[in-house]
Amino acid sequence: MNSGKIVVCGAGGFIGGHLIADLLRQGHRDLRAVDIKPFDEWYQRSPGVESLQLDLQDKAACEQALAGAEQVYNLAADMGGMGFIENNRCLCMLSVLINTHLLMAAHKHGAKKFFYASSACVYNAEKQVDENVTALKESDAYPAMPEDGYGWEKLFSERMCRHYREDFGIATRVARYHNVYGPHGTWEGGREKAPAAICRKVIAAKLSGKHEIEIWGTGNQTRSFMYIDDCLKGTQMLLHSNFVEPLNIGSNEMVTINQLVDIAEAIAGIKLKRNYNLAAPKGVNGRNSDNTLIKKVFNWEPNTRLRDGLEKTYAWIHDQMKAGKSGKH
Ligand code: NAD
């Protein structure tokens, strides 16, 4: 593969780790992986890939990270599931430094393509008050009333990507991911997201024989969850396309959290008594991805069935728990 140097920022994280592995599978060799975490905390570390431990909030670190870069994937952010986002708004907003300094460094080094991982959290909260939500289309981000902290940072950084493209000619591409899940991610410690948290709780109940589960909120909140393989495919298609506006990359298989638990229980082969914690963070009442635009642009949409992706995720977390490994990074 002769595409020039590809730099993956946030490569020690869930999506970044999978992306590096996928690029290697495709035959890319001129890769650089960057993350703030010590190497032994990266979810996946691919041998033969230049790996750097850098704090990308720092401008000089971004310049070091992107020296010689032709393509940049910015997947670095201080983030987590609802439990983290609702309690760490300032930390989430400080990720604006990462994107700002990375864009400045990309411009300075003459990078050609720049991918930014935005989020469904940019969507106007007023469109997400009902559990029977109408799926969110790209134009629903404005007028702006995104998720406090995390969503505002994403929306601002989206705009900065747009202006770097318009003013300086860098081919920036912005994906709005909707809940990505799969193996090799956080499953405990406070930053984990619903699919991993539910798998962990069901596995713990099965292993301990205490057949109960705590669910955050009423369990009637609706969401859609995208399997990591679909995320990787959509991400790379978008970066190499001519489509310049922010694009939903998400599944439109909407389920309630209770239905997510049903699936995890079916995989485990058990039934649990459900205890609802109404005081816990639960996010918006309803959220789903409208995939009209991505289907139009790519003639494709994320299509891994939740049951299939969750089986793989469950199996991986099960192995981790049985082996006594830590699920928190
Ligand atoms: P992750 O937390 O697993 O990975 C993010 C990585 O960024 C971490 O390894 C972290 O150490 C690194 N990082 C944080 N601050 C850094 C810094 N100052 N310098 C260098 N590295 C730093 O998250 P993820 O699930 O892989 O998400 C990747 C991107 O996709 C993020 O921008 C996230 O906001 C976005 N996103 C993810 C989801 C999802 O469901 N996973 C949904 C919407 C958007």
Tab-separated table of N, CA and C in Angstrom, residues 86 98 121 153 174 180 182 192 233 243 319:
chain	number	residue	atom	x	y	z
A	86	GLU	N	-21.705	12.858	31.800
A	86	GLU	CA	-22.565	13.732	32.617
A	86	GLU	C	-21.831	14.270	33.846
A	98	ILE	N	-7.182	19.096	21.672
A	98	ILE	CA	-6.622	18.027	20.833
A	98	ILE	C	-6.949	18.321	19.369
A	121	CYS	N	-24.041	12.910	19.955
A	121	CYS	CA	-24.302	13.840	21.065
A	121	CYS	C	-24.365	15.294	20.589
A	153	GLU	N	-18.447	20.438	22.575
A	153	GLU	CA	-17.058	20.336	22.094
A	153	GLU	C	-17.041	19.703	20.704
A	174	VAL	N	-15.984	14.448	8.569
A	174	VAL	CA	-16.527	14.360	9.932
A	174	VAL	C	-17.613	13.288	9.996
A	180	VAL	N	-20.770	3.069	19.472
A	180	VAL	CA	-19.988	1.988	18.864
A	180	VAL	C	-19.655	0.966	19.959
A	182	GLY	N	-18.063	-3.331	20.793
A	182	GLY	CA	-17.334	-4.493	20.278
A	182	GLY	C	-16.274	-4.905	21.278
A	192	GLU	N	-17.231	2.906	30.701
A	192	GLU	CA	-17.819	1.949	29.759
A	192	GLU	C	-19.196	2.404	29.290
A	233	LYS	N	-15.478	0.392	8.613
A	233	LYS	CA	-15.768	0.465	7.178
A	233	LYS	C	-16.289	1.862	6.801
A	243	PHE	N	-17.439	13.315	-0.011
A	243	PHE	CA	-18.546	13.882	0.759
A	243	PHE	C	-17.993	14.735	1.901
A	319	ASP	N	-14.370	-13.782	28.538
A	319	ASP	CA	-13.005	-14.316	28.642
A	319	ASP	C	-12.135	-13.424	29.519
